[in-house]
Amino acid sequence: MTTAAQITVEAVLAGAATLIVAYAGVGALWARAPLAKLHFLAPVTTLAVPLFCIAAVVHFGISLGSATVVLIAIVVAASGSPVTTAIGRTLAEENGVDVGRSPE
């Protein structure tokens, strides 16, 4: 049974995540350079995805489906920064910026 408090928490978390995604989308549209646009991915992967995940767990409760959502959110949040860094290094290299050696 869903209570009013649960619905409120879900709405606040999902609303905050939606606002973050909207902010990042508008910022990416306004940014001119590809490297500047890349900065707007960080709030989506590190803030919005976990907020959506928590809202889903509150809505569905503790279950196997919720565990799957949590696992996906962890993978997205953990891999977002390295993928963004790799894309940024590649874009900088294409623009002739000396990015140094690869950290591998």
N, CA, C and O atoms as a DFTB+ gen file, in Angstrom:
416 C
 N C O
     1  1       0.831      -1.177       0.000
     2  2       0.000       0.000       0.000
     3  2       0.880       1.247       0.000
     4  3       1.807       1.373       0.800
     5  1       0.580       2.133      -0.884
     6  2       1.359       3.351      -1.028
     7  2       0.773       4.450      -0.152
     8  3      -0.427       4.722      -0.189
     9  1       1.635       5.069       0.630
    10  2       1.178       6.144       1.497
    11  2       1.432       7.492       0.827
    12  3       2.135       7.582      -0.179
    13  1       0.850       8.520       1.401
    14  2       1.037       9.875       0.878
    15  2       2.497      10.301       0.998
    16  3       3.003      11.020       0.136
    17  1       3.172       9.869       2.049
    18  2       4.583      10.221       2.239
    19  2       5.442       9.592       1.151
    20  3       6.360      10.228       0.635
    21  1       5.141       8.328       0.797
    22  2       5.900       7.668      -0.269
    23  2       5.702       8.382      -1.602
    24  3       6.656       8.596      -2.349
    25  1       4.479       8.741      -1.887
    26  2       4.191       9.440      -3.134
    27  2       4.916      10.783      -3.177
    28  3       5.442      11.182      -4.216
    29  1       4.938      11.467      -2.049
    30  2       5.638      12.753      -1.984
    31  2       7.130      12.580      -2.207
    32  3       7.738      13.343      -2.957
    33  1       7.723      11.588      -1.565
    34  2       9.156      11.333      -1.723
    35  2       9.469      10.976      -3.177
    36  3      10.431      11.484      -3.754
    37  1       8.649      10.098      -3.765
    38  2       8.846       9.731      -5.170
    39  2       8.783      10.955      -6.073
    40  3       9.629      11.137      -6.948
    41  1       7.783      11.782      -5.853
    42  2       7.591      12.958      -6.699
    43  2       8.753      13.938      -6.558
    44  3       9.220      14.495      -7.552
    45  1       9.219      14.149      -5.335
    46  2      10.325      15.077      -5.109
    47  2      11.604      14.547      -5.767
    48  3      12.309      15.301      -6.439
    49  1      11.906      13.268      -5.581
    50  2      13.121      12.697      -6.156
    51  2      13.066      12.684      -7.685
    52  3      14.021      13.089      -8.348
    53  1      11.954      12.222      -8.234
    54  2      11.822      12.174      -9.691
    55  2      11.789      13.586     -10.276
    56  3      12.348      13.825     -11.347
    57  1      11.144      14.514      -9.587
    58  2      11.114      15.899     -10.051
    59  2      12.489      16.532     -10.044
    60  3      12.855      17.235     -10.987
    61  1      13.257      16.292      -8.990
    62  2      14.615      16.833      -8.928
    63  2      15.482      16.253     -10.041
    64  3      16.251      16.974     -10.676
    65  1      15.356      14.953     -10.272
    66  2      16.126      14.322     -11.344
    67  2      15.728      14.883     -12.703
    68  3      16.583      15.108     -13.559
    69  1      14.435      15.108     -12.902
    70  2      13.971      15.677     -14.164
    71  2      14.501      17.080     -14.367
    72  3      14.891      17.443     -15.477
    73  1      14.519      17.873     -13.310
    74  2      15.067      19.231     -13.412
    75  2      16.559      19.210     -13.752
    76  3      17.035      20.037     -14.530
    77  1      17.277      18.280     -13.177
    78  2      18.711      18.161     -13.464
    79  2      18.931      17.801     -14.925
    80  3      19.794      18.377     -15.587
    81  1      18.150      16.846     -15.434
    82  2      18.283      16.452     -16.833
    83  2      17.908      17.614     -17.752
    84  3      18.565      17.835     -18.769
    85  1      16.853      18.360     -17.401
    86  2      16.442      19.508     -18.216
    87  2      17.532      20.582     -18.209
    88  3      17.856      21.145     -19.254
    89  1      18.091      20.862     -17.044
    90  2      19.181      21.836     -16.941
    91  2      20.365      21.409     -17.810
    92  3      20.924      22.218     -18.551
    93  1      20.737      20.149     -17.713
    94  2      21.878      19.658     -18.485
    95  2      21.591      19.711     -19.983
    96  3      22.475      20.037     -20.775
    97  1      20.378      19.396     -20.364
    98  2      20.016      19.450     -21.776
    99  2      20.067      20.858     -22.330
   100  3      20.599      21.082     -23.417
   101  1      19.518      21.811     -21.590
   102  2      19.549      23.208     -22.031
   103  2      20.987      23.725     -22.052
   104  3      21.382      24.429     -22.982
   105  1      21.755      23.383     -21.046
   106  2      23.157      23.800     -21.012
   107  2      23.949      23.236     -22.178
   108  3      24.779      23.931     -22.765
   109  1      23.696      21.973     -22.517
   110  2      24.393      21.362     -23.643
   111  2      23.992      22.022     -24.960
   112  3      24.813      22.145     -25.869
   113  1      22.743      22.443     -25.063
   114  2      22.313      23.146     -26.272
   115  2      22.978      24.508     -26.394
   116  3      23.334      24.922     -27.498
   117  1      23.152      25.212     -25.282
   118  2      23.733      26.549     -25.297
   119  2      25.246      26.534     -25.449
   120  3      25.825      27.480     -25.983
   121  1      25.884      25.482     -24.990
   122  2      27.349      25.417     -25.083
   123  2      27.765      25.340     -26.544
   124  3      27.100      24.699     -27.358
   125  1      28.860      25.992     -26.864
   126  2      29.295      26.048     -28.260
   127  2      30.273      24.926     -28.606
   128  3      30.099      24.239     -29.613
   129  1      31.268      24.742     -27.800
   130  2      32.312      23.768     -28.104
   131  2      31.912      22.373     -27.624
   132  3      31.222      22.234     -26.613
   133  1      32.344      21.348     -28.347
   134  2      32.024      19.983     -27.915
   135  2      32.540      19.650     -26.520
   136  3      31.881      18.937     -25.763
   137  1      33.726      20.169     -26.181
   138  2      34.248      19.912     -24.832
   139  2      33.390      20.575     -23.766
   140  3      33.215      20.018     -22.682
   141  1      32.858      21.741     -24.053
   142  2      31.967      22.410     -23.101
   143  2      30.660      21.641     -22.960
   144  3      30.111      21.550     -21.862
   145  1      30.162      21.094     -24.048
   146  2      28.927      20.307     -24.000
   147  2      29.109      19.052     -23.152
   148  3      28.179      18.585     -22.495
   149  1      30.309      18.527     -23.184
   150  2      30.596      17.297     -22.456
   151  2      30.447      17.470     -20.948
   152  3      30.123      16.512     -20.246
   153  1      30.678      18.671     -20.447
   154  2      30.559      18.916     -19.009
   155  2      29.131      18.716     -18.497
   156  3      28.932      18.443     -17.313
   157  1      28.160      18.847     -19.358
   158  2      26.773      18.727     -18.924
   159  2      26.317      17.275     -18.784
   160  3      25.186      17.026     -18.367
   161  1      27.171      16.319     -19.121
   162  2      26.836      14.916     -18.880
   163  2      27.017      14.538     -17.415
   164  3      26.318      13.657     -16.914
   165  1      27.923      15.179     -16.742
   166  2      28.240      14.815     -15.360
   167  2      27.041      14.883     -14.420
   168  3      26.822      13.930     -13.671
   169  1      26.253      15.957     -14.417
   170  2      25.113      15.980     -13.495
   171  2      24.086      14.892     -13.786
   172  3      23.422      14.400     -12.874
   173  1      23.959      14.523     -15.043
   174  2      22.984      13.484     -15.390
   175  2      23.439      12.137     -14.842
   176  3      22.651      11.425     -14.219
   177  1      24.696      11.782     -15.067
   178  2      25.159      10.462     -14.648
   179  2      25.396      10.362     -13.144
   180  3      25.201       9.297     -12.560
   181  1      25.813      11.456     -12.512
   182  2      26.147      11.360     -11.086
   183  2      25.008      11.764     -10.155
   184  3      24.993      11.359      -8.992
   185  1      24.054      12.556     -10.643
   186  2      22.956      13.002      -9.780
   187  2      21.588      12.474     -10.216
   188  3      20.858      11.891      -9.415
   189  1      21.249      12.680     -11.481
   190  2      19.897      12.347     -11.932
   191  2      19.632      10.849     -11.918
   192  3      18.575      10.417     -11.460
   193  1      20.569      10.053     -12.408
   194  2      20.346       8.602     -12.441
   195  2      20.173       8.032     -11.028
   196  3      19.238       7.262     -10.810
   197  1      21.030       8.373     -10.062
   198  2      20.780       7.869      -8.709
   199  2      19.464       8.367      -8.096
   200  3      18.814       7.628      -7.356
   201  1      19.068       9.611      -8.395
   202  2      17.792      10.110      -7.871
   203  2      16.613       9.338      -8.459
   204  3      15.680       8.981      -7.739
   205  1      16.656       9.080      -9.766
   206  2      15.616       8.260     -10.382
   207  2      15.601       6.856      -9.778
   208  3      14.537       6.281      -9.551
   209  1      16.771       6.322      -9.526
   210  2      16.889       4.987      -8.931
   211  2      16.251       4.942      -7.552
   212  3      15.493       4.021      -7.247
   213  1      16.546       5.913      -6.731
   214  2      15.971       5.941      -5.381
   215  2      14.459       6.098      -5.457
   216  3      13.731       5.471      -4.688
   217  1      13.981       6.926      -6.374
   218  2      12.535       7.091      -6.553
   219  2      11.889       5.773      -6.967
   220  3      10.799       5.446      -6.497
   221  1      12.548       5.015      -7.839
   222  2      12.001       3.724      -8.267
   223  2      11.978       2.723      -7.120
   224  3      11.019       1.965      -6.975
   225  1      13.023       2.719      -6.309
   226  2      13.051       1.794      -5.165
   227  2      11.965       2.161      -4.158
   228  3      11.329       1.276      -3.587
   229  1      11.749       3.449      -3.937
   230  2      10.672       3.873      -3.030
   231  2       9.318       3.442      -3.595
   232  3       8.443       3.006      -2.848
   233  1       9.149       3.563      -4.900
   234  2       7.875       3.214      -5.525
   235  2       7.620       1.707      -5.503
   236  3       6.538       1.265      -5.116
   237  1       8.610       0.922      -5.916
   238  2       8.415      -0.516      -6.050
   239  2       8.732      -1.303      -4.788
   240  3       8.354      -2.470      -4.679
   241  1       9.411      -0.693      -3.842
   242  2       9.787      -1.404      -2.627
   243  2      11.011      -2.280      -2.883
   244  3      11.585      -2.272      -3.972
   245  1      11.390      -3.025      -1.868
   246  2      12.545      -3.903      -1.976
   247  2      12.114      -5.173      -2.706
   248  3      11.282      -5.944      -2.225
   249  1      12.714      -5.364      -3.892
   250  2      12.384      -6.541      -4.693
   251  2      13.532      -6.810      -5.652
   252  3      14.518      -6.075      -5.692
   253  1      13.382      -7.873      -6.418
   254  2      14.400      -8.191      -7.407
   255  2      14.458      -7.110      -8.487
   256  3      15.539      -6.775      -8.973
   257  1      13.319      -6.574      -8.855
   258  2      13.285      -5.484      -9.829
   259  2      14.012      -4.254      -9.319
   260  3      14.731      -3.599     -10.073
   261  1      13.830      -3.936      -8.046
   262  2      14.536      -2.795      -7.453
   263  2      16.037      -3.037      -7.415
   264  3      16.828      -2.118      -7.629
   265  1      16.421      -4.269      -7.144
   266  2      17.849      -4.592      -7.138
   267  2      18.452      -4.397      -8.526
   268  3      19.587      -3.940      -8.655
   269  1      17.694      -4.741      -9.556
   270  2      18.163      -4.535     -10.917
   271  2      18.324      -3.051     -11.218
   272  3      19.311      -2.642     -11.830
   273  1      17.357      -2.247     -10.790
   274  2      17.438      -0.800     -11.001
   275  2      18.651      -0.227     -10.270
   276  3      19.360       0.612     -10.824
   277  1      18.895      -0.658      -9.056
   278  2      20.045      -0.185      -8.287
   279  2      21.346      -0.578      -8.977
   280  3      22.272       0.228      -9.060
   281  1      21.419      -1.808      -9.471
   282  2      22.626      -2.261     -10.160
   283  2      22.893      -1.422     -11.406
   284  3      24.033      -1.036     -11.664
   285  1      21.853      -1.142     -12.172
   286  2      22.012      -0.310     -13.367
   287  2      22.466       1.092     -12.990
   288  3      23.337       1.660     -13.651
   289  1      21.886       1.656     -11.936
   290  2      22.278       3.001     -11.503
   291  2      23.733       3.034     -11.051
   292  3      24.444       4.002     -11.322
   293  1      24.174       2.001     -10.373
   294  2      25.570       1.945      -9.926
   295  2      26.505       1.871     -11.125
   296  3      27.534       2.546     -11.154
   297  1      26.154       1.058     -12.109
   298  2      26.996       0.934     -13.303
   299  2      27.066       2.263     -14.048
   300  3      28.143       2.684     -14.469
   301  1      25.918       2.924     -14.212
   302  2      25.911       4.212     -14.926
   303  2      26.703       5.263     -14.151
   304  3      27.507       5.992     -14.733
   305  1      26.480       5.342     -12.851
   306  2      27.182       6.349     -12.047
   307  2      28.686       6.081     -11.988
   308  3      29.486       7.017     -11.992
   309  1      29.068       4.810     -11.935
   310  2      30.492       4.480     -11.846
   311  2      31.202       4.616     -13.184
   312  3      32.382       4.962     -13.227
   313  1      30.499       4.349     -14.270
   314  2      31.167       4.394     -15.576
   315  2      31.014       5.742     -16.274
   316  3      31.689       5.989     -17.274
   317  1      30.157       6.609     -15.781
   318  2      29.932       7.887     -16.438
   319  2      31.167       8.759     -16.508
   320  3      31.481       9.301     -17.568
   321  1      31.869       8.903     -15.406
   322  2      33.059       9.762     -15.380
   323  2      34.193       9.234     -16.256
   324  3      34.773      10.013     -17.013
   325  1      34.537       7.946     -16.188
   326  2      35.611       7.465     -17.073
   327  2      35.266       7.580     -18.559
   328  3      36.132       7.903     -19.372
   329  1      34.024       7.321     -18.912
   330  2      33.627       7.429     -20.317
   331  2      33.692       8.889     -20.759
   332  3      34.168       9.182     -21.856
   333  1      33.223       9.798     -19.922
   334  2      33.287      11.219     -20.246
   335  2      34.730      11.680     -20.391
   336  3      35.039      12.469     -21.285
   337  1      35.606      11.207     -19.537
   338  2      37.020      11.553     -19.623
   339  2      37.636      11.044     -20.925
   340  3      38.392      11.762     -21.579
   341  1      37.315       9.822     -21.293
   342  2      37.845       9.257     -22.539
   343  2      37.355      10.048     -23.750
   344  3      38.130      10.322     -24.666
   345  1      36.086      10.411     -23.759
   346  2      35.541      11.207     -24.863
   347  2      36.223      12.578     -24.903
   348  3      36.579      13.068     -25.974
   349  1      36.401      13.191     -23.732
   350  2      37.054      14.491     -23.664
   351  2      38.489      14.448     -24.165
   352  3      38.923      15.349     -24.882
   353  1      39.227      13.410     -23.793
   354  2      40.607      13.272     -24.270
   355  2      40.643      13.119     -25.786
   356  3      41.500      13.695     -26.457
   357  1      39.714      12.343     -26.316
   358  2      39.660      12.133     -27.764
   359  2      39.323      13.433     -28.492
   360  3      39.943      13.763     -29.503
   361  1      38.339      14.168     -27.975
   362  2      37.983      15.448     -28.591
   363  2      39.145      16.436     -28.530
   364  3      39.411      17.151     -29.496
   365  1      39.831      16.472     -27.393
   366  2      40.966      17.385     -27.252
   367  2      42.086      17.007     -28.209
   368  3      42.707      17.883     -28.812
   369  1      42.351      15.714     -28.354
   370  2      43.373      15.268     -29.302
   371  2      43.025      15.673     -30.725
   372  3      43.890      16.117     -31.480
   373  1      41.762      15.519     -31.088
   374  2      41.331      15.898     -32.438
   375  2      41.483      17.392     -32.683
   376  3      41.690      17.815     -33.820
   377  1      41.381      18.202     -31.619
   378  2      41.528      19.653     -31.745
   379  2      42.982      20.095     -31.635
   380  3      43.268      21.292     -31.658
   381  1      43.900      19.145     -31.516
   382  2      45.318      19.468     -31.477
   383  2      45.848      19.816     -30.102
   384  3      46.966      20.319     -29.991
   385  1      45.091      19.567     -29.060
   386  2      45.548      19.847     -27.702
   387  2      46.410      18.675     -27.232
   388  3      46.043      17.513     -27.405
   389  1      47.563      18.994     -26.635
   390  2      48.434      17.942     -26.110
   391  2      47.830      17.411     -24.823
   392  3      47.791      18.117     -23.815
   393  1      47.363      16.186     -24.850
   394  2      46.724      15.595     -23.673
   395  2      47.659      14.677     -22.910
   396  3      47.265      14.087     -21.904
   397  1      48.874      14.553     -23.369
   398  2      49.826      13.691     -22.685
   399  2      49.600      12.232     -23.019
   400  3      48.868      11.895     -23.951
   401  1      50.232      11.383     -22.253
   402  2      50.092       9.955     -22.472
   403  2      48.819       9.438     -21.846
   404  3      48.287      10.010     -20.894
   405  1      48.352       8.359     -22.395
   406  2      47.179       7.690     -21.849
   407  2      47.524       7.130     -20.469
   408  3      48.646       6.669     -20.259
   409  1      46.581       7.163     -19.524
   410  2      46.893       6.708     -18.167
   411  2      47.018       5.196     -18.035
   412  3      47.235       4.714     -16.923
   413  1      46.896       4.437     -19.095
   414  2      46.952       2.974     -19.002
   415  2      48.306       2.478     -18.681
   416  3      48.510       1.269     -18.570
